[in-house]
Coordinates of C-alpha atoms and ligand atoms in Angstrom, one line a residue:
X1216 CA -22.3 91.4 68.0
X1217 CA -24.6 89.4 65.7
X1218 CA -24.6 89.9 62.0
X1219 CA -27.1 92.4 60.6
X1220 CA -28.4 90.5 57.5
X1221 CA -29.6 92.4 54.5
X1222 CA -31.1 90.0 52.0
X1223 CA -31.5 91.0 48.3
X1224 CA -33.6 88.6 46.4
X1225 CA -33.4 88.3 42.6
X1226 CA -35.7 86.3 40.4
X1227 CA -32.9 85.2 38.1
X1228 CA -29.1 85.4 38.2
X1229 CA -26.3 83.6 36.5
X1230 CA -24.4 83.2 39.8
X1231 CA -25.1 84.9 43.2
X1232 CA -21.3 84.5 43.9
X1233 CA -20.3 86.3 40.8
X1234 CA -22.9 89.0 41.4
X1235 CA -21.7 89.7 44.9
X1236 CA -18.0 89.6 43.8
X1237 CA -18.8 92.1 41.1
X1238 CA -20.6 94.4 43.5
X1239 CA -17.5 94.4 45.7
X1240 CA -15.2 94.9 42.7
X1241 CA -17.2 97.8 41.4
X1242 CA -18.1 99.6 44.6
X1243 CA -15.2 98.6 46.9
X1244 CA -15.6 96.2 49.8
X1245 CA -15.9 99.1 52.3
X1246 CA -19.2 100.1 50.7
X1247 CA -20.8 96.6 51.0
X1248 CA -21.8 95.9 54.6
X1249 CA -21.0 92.7 56.3
X1250 CA -24.2 90.6 56.1
X1251 CA -25.2 91.6 52.6
X1252 CA -26.9 88.6 51.1
X1253 CA -27.5 88.0 47.4
X1254 CA -30.2 85.4 46.9
X1255 CA -31.4 84.0 43.5
X1256 CA -34.7 82.2 43.1
X1257 CA -33.3 80.8 39.9
X1258 CA -29.5 80.5 39.3
X1259 CA -28.3 79.4 35.9
X1260 CA -24.5 79.2 36.0
X1261 CA -23.7 78.3 39.6
X1262 CA -20.0 77.7 40.4
X1263 CA -18.9 74.8 42.6
X1264 CA -15.6 73.9 44.2
X1265 CA -12.7 72.7 42.1
X1266 CA -14.0 74.6 39.0
X1267 CA -17.1 72.4 38.8
X1268 CA -20.7 73.6 37.9
X1269 CA -23.3 73.8 40.7
X1270 CA -26.7 72.8 39.3
X1271 CA -29.8 74.1 40.9
X1272 CA -33.5 74.2 40.2
X1273 CA -36.2 76.6 41.0
X1274 CA -37.2 74.7 44.1
X1275 CA -33.8 74.8 45.7
X1276 CA -31.8 77.5 47.4
X1277 CA -28.8 79.5 46.2
X1278 CA -27.3 82.5 47.9
X1279 CA -24.1 84.3 48.7
X1280 CA -23.1 86.6 51.6
X1281 CA -20.1 88.6 52.7
X1282 CA -18.4 88.6 56.1
X1283 CA -15.6 90.8 57.2
X1284 CA -13.7 89.0 60.0
X1285 CA -10.3 90.6 59.2
X1286 CA -8.9 87.3 60.5
X1287 CA -5.3 86.1 60.3
X1288 CA -4.5 84.4 57.0
X1289 CA -3.7 81.2 58.9
X1290 CA -7.3 81.0 60.1
X1291 CA -8.8 80.8 56.6
X1292 CA -9.6 77.1 57.1
X1293 CA -11.7 77.8 60.1
X1294 CA -14.2 79.7 58.0
X1295 CA -15.1 76.6 56.0
X1296 CA -15.7 74.7 59.3
X1297 CA -18.0 77.5 60.6
X1298 CA -20.0 77.4 57.5
X1299 CA -20.5 73.7 57.4
X1300 CA -21.5 73.5 61.0
X1301 CA -24.1 76.3 60.7
X1302 CA -25.8 74.7 57.7
X1303 CA -25.8 71.3 59.4
X1304 CA -27.5 72.8 62.4
X1305 CA -30.3 74.2 60.2
X1306 CA -30.5 70.8 58.4
X1307 CA -30.8 68.9 61.6
X1308 CA -33.7 71.1 62.7
X1309 CA -35.5 70.5 59.4
X1310 CA -35.2 66.8 58.7
X1311 CA -36.7 63.9 60.6
X1312 CA -34.7 62.6 63.5
X1313 CA -34.7 59.2 61.7
X1314 CA -31.9 60.5 59.4
X1315 CA -28.4 61.5 60.1
X1316 CA -26.8 64.7 58.9
X1317 CA -23.0 64.6 58.9
X1318 CA -20.2 66.8 57.8
X1319 CA -17.5 66.0 55.3
X1320 CA -14.3 68.1 55.3
X1321 CA -14.0 70.8 54.5
X1322 CA -17.6 71.9 54.2
X1323 CA -20.0 69.4 52.6
X1324 CA -23.2 68.5 54.3
X1325 CA -24.5 64.9 53.8
X1326 CA -27.6 63.1 54.8
X1327 CA -27.3 59.4 54.8
X1328 CA -24.0 59.7 53.0
X1329 CA -25.4 61.8 50.1
X1330 CA -24.6 65.4 49.6
X1331 CA -27.4 67.9 50.1
X1332 CA -25.5 71.2 50.3
X1333 CA -22.2 72.7 49.1
X1334 CA -20.3 75.8 50.0
X1335 CA -17.9 77.9 47.9
X1336 CA -15.7 80.3 49.7
X1337 CA -13.8 83.1 47.9
X1338 CA -11.3 84.8 50.2
X1339 CA -10.1 88.4 49.5
X1340 CA -6.4 88.9 49.0
X1341 CA -4.7 89.2 52.4
X1342 CA -3.4 92.6 53.5
X1343 CA -0.6 92.5 56.1
X1344 CA -1.5 88.8 56.7
X1345 CA -5.2 89.6 57.4
X1346 CA -8.1 88.6 55.2
X1347 CA -10.5 91.6 55.1
X1348 CA -13.5 89.7 53.8
X1349 CA -14.9 86.4 52.5
X1350 CA -17.7 85.8 50.0
X1351 CA -19.5 82.7 50.9
X1352 CA -21.8 80.9 48.4
X1353 CA -24.3 78.3 49.6
X1354 CA -26.2 75.9 47.5
X1355 CA -28.8 73.7 49.2
X1356 CA -31.0 71.0 47.6
X1357 CA -34.3 71.7 49.3
X1358 CA -36.9 69.9 47.2
X1359 CA -34.9 68.4 44.3
X1360 CA -31.6 66.8 43.7
X1361 CA -30.2 67.7 40.3
X1362 CA -27.5 65.0 40.5
X1363 CA -28.6 61.3 41.0
X1364 CA -25.9 60.6 43.6
X1365 CA -26.9 63.6 45.8
X1366 CA -30.0 64.1 47.9
X1367 CA -32.4 66.9 49.0
X1368 CA -34.0 67.9 52.4
X1369 CA -37.5 67.0 51.1
X1370 CA -36.4 63.3 50.9
X1371 CA -35.9 63.3 54.7
X1372 CA -39.0 65.0 56.1
X1373 CA -42.8 64.9 55.6
X1374 CA -43.0 68.7 56.3
X1375 CA -43.2 71.3 53.6
X1376 CA -40.0 73.3 53.6
X1377 CA -40.0 77.0 52.8
X1378 CA -36.6 77.7 51.1
X1379 CA -36.5 81.3 52.3
X1380 CA -37.4 80.4 55.9
X1381 CA -34.6 77.7 55.6
X1382 CA -32.2 80.4 54.4
X1383 CA -33.0 82.6 57.4
X1384 CA -32.4 79.6 59.7
X1385 CA -28.9 79.1 58.1
X1386 CA -28.1 82.8 58.4
X1387 CA -29.2 82.9 62.0
X1388 CA -27.2 79.8 62.9
X1389 CA -24.1 81.2 61.0
X1390 CA -24.4 84.5 62.9
X1391 CA -24.5 82.7 66.3
X1392 CA -21.5 80.5 65.5
X1393 CA -19.5 83.3 63.9
X1394 CA -20.1 85.6 66.9
X1395 CA -19.0 82.9 69.3
X1396 CA -15.9 82.2 67.2
X1397 CA -14.9 85.9 67.1
X1398 CA -15.2 86.2 70.9
X1399 CA -14.0 82.8 72.1
X1400 CA -11.9 81.3 69.3
X1401 CA -12.1 78.1 67.4
X1402 CA -12.0 75.4 70.1
X1403 CA -15.7 74.9 70.7
X1404 CA -16.6 75.1 67.0
X1405 CA -13.9 72.5 66.3
X1406 CA -15.2 70.1 68.9
X1407 CA -18.7 70.4 67.6
X1408 CA -17.6 69.9 64.0
X1409 CA -15.6 66.8 65.0
X1410 CA -18.7 65.4 66.8
X1411 CA -20.6 65.7 63.5
X1412 CA -18.1 64.4 61.0
X1413 CA -18.6 60.9 59.6
X1414 CA -15.3 59.5 58.7
X1415 CA -12.9 59.6 61.7
X1416 CA -10.7 56.5 61.5
X1417 CA -11.9 55.6 58.0
X1418 CA -9.5 55.1 55.1
X1419 CA -9.6 58.0 52.7
X1420 CA -7.9 59.2 49.6
X1421 CA -7.4 63.0 49.3
X1422 CA -7.1 64.6 45.9
X1423 CA -4.7 67.5 46.1
X1424 CA -4.4 69.1 42.6
X1425 CA -3.6 66.1 40.4
X1426 CA -2.1 64.0 43.2
X1427 CA -3.8 61.6 45.6
X1428 CA -2.7 61.0 49.2
X1429 CA -4.0 57.9 51.0
X1430 CA -4.4 57.6 54.7
X1431 CA -6.8 57.4 57.7
X1432 CA -8.9 60.4 58.6
X1433 CA -7.6 61.5 62.0
X1434 CA -9.1 64.9 62.8
X1435 CA -9.1 68.6 62.0
X1436 CA -6.4 70.8 63.6
X1437 CA -6.8 74.1 65.4
X1438 CA -6.7 75.9 62.0
X1439 CA -9.4 73.8 60.4
X1440 CA -6.9 71.8 58.3
X1441 CA -7.5 68.1 57.6
X1442 CA -5.2 65.7 59.5
X1443 CA -4.8 62.2 58.1
X1444 CA -2.4 59.5 59.2
X1445 CA -0.5 58.5 56.1
X1446 CA -0.6 54.7 55.7
X1447 CA 2.6 54.5 53.7
X1448 CA 4.9 56.5 56.0
X1449 CA 2.9 56.1 59.3
X1450 CA 3.0 59.8 60.0
X1451 CA 0.4 62.6 60.3
X1452 CA -0.1 64.9 57.3
X1453 CA -1.9 68.2 57.4
X1454 CA -3.9 69.2 54.4
X1455 CA -5.2 72.7 53.8
X1456 CA -7.1 72.2 50.6
X1457 CA -8.3 69.1 48.8
X1458 CA -11.1 66.7 48.1
X1459 CA -11.8 63.7 50.3
X1460 CA -12.9 60.3 49.0
X1461 CA -13.8 57.3 51.2
X1462 CA -12.0 54.1 50.2
Ligands
LIG2093 C1 -19.6 72.8 46.0 O1 -19.0 72.6 44.9 O2 -19.9 71.9 46.8 C2 -20.0 74.3 46.3 C3 -21.2 74.7 45.6 C4 -21.6 76.1 45.9 C5 -22.7 76.6 45.1 C6 -23.2 77.9 45.5 S1 -24.9 78.2 44.9 C7 -24.8 79.9 45.4 C8 -23.4 80.4 45.1 N1 -23.3 80.9 43.7 C9 -22.5 80.1 43.0 O3 -22.2 80.3 41.8 N2 -22.0 79.1 43.7 C10 -22.4 79.1 45.1

C-alpha cells in the first residue's frame, strides 16, 4: 500500500522536525497518521545531523514527515538508505543529465561532489525490539546554497524548479521505494543505493563520536551499515553511525 500523504504547509516555523515531534508528543503517535507532512516555507532554526544547524532560505525546501514501519530495531539503518535513494531519484529527474547526482553514506545527496540535501532521522524508542515510527526531516537547497561549500539544484538546470512540486516528487519516490521495501525487503534498495554511491574503494576517515577510523569504503551491509576495510588491521569494520570524510 502506498503512503497517503497529508501535507500541512506553514508560512513560518522554527523547525518542521520539532513541530512534528511536538505534535506526536502532545497527541500521541497513534493519532498522527503515517504520511503526515509538516512543510515550512520559511524555517528559522533547522536542526542538522550531529547537533549542527541546518540553514535554509525562503527559496529552498524544508519538511518533515512521519512513517510507521514498526520495523525491527536492527533495520534502523535501512531507513536512512531508503530516504537518500528517494531524494536522489527526484534530483536526477530535475537536474540536467550533464551533472552527476551521487549518494554519500548514510543519507547525503551530492551533485558534483557538493551537498544539495540533508536528512535528519529521529527514531521513536523501540518497543519489544520494534521501532513504531520515525520522523524524517528533509532539507533541500533548491534555488540557493546557504553554505559556500554546498550547492543547489538551480545550479544544475536551466529549468525553473517549483519547490512544492519537487517535494511531491520526493514524497512519491519515497512512497514507491518504501512500499517495495516493506513487501520485498532491502536487497533491491541496497543494490540501487550502491550503484549510486560515489566512494567505493576510496580511502575514507569516519568520525565516530570523537574518534576517527581510517579505511577504504567497501559497501553497505544488509542492514544499511557502512562497511570499510580498515587499513591498519586489514579487516572489515561495520559502522552504524558516523560521518564520512574522503581522504
Ligand atoms: C543534515 O545535517 O544533513 C540533515 C539536515 C536536515 C534538515 C531538515 S530541514 C527540515 C527538518 N527540520 C529540521 O529542523 N531539520 C530537518
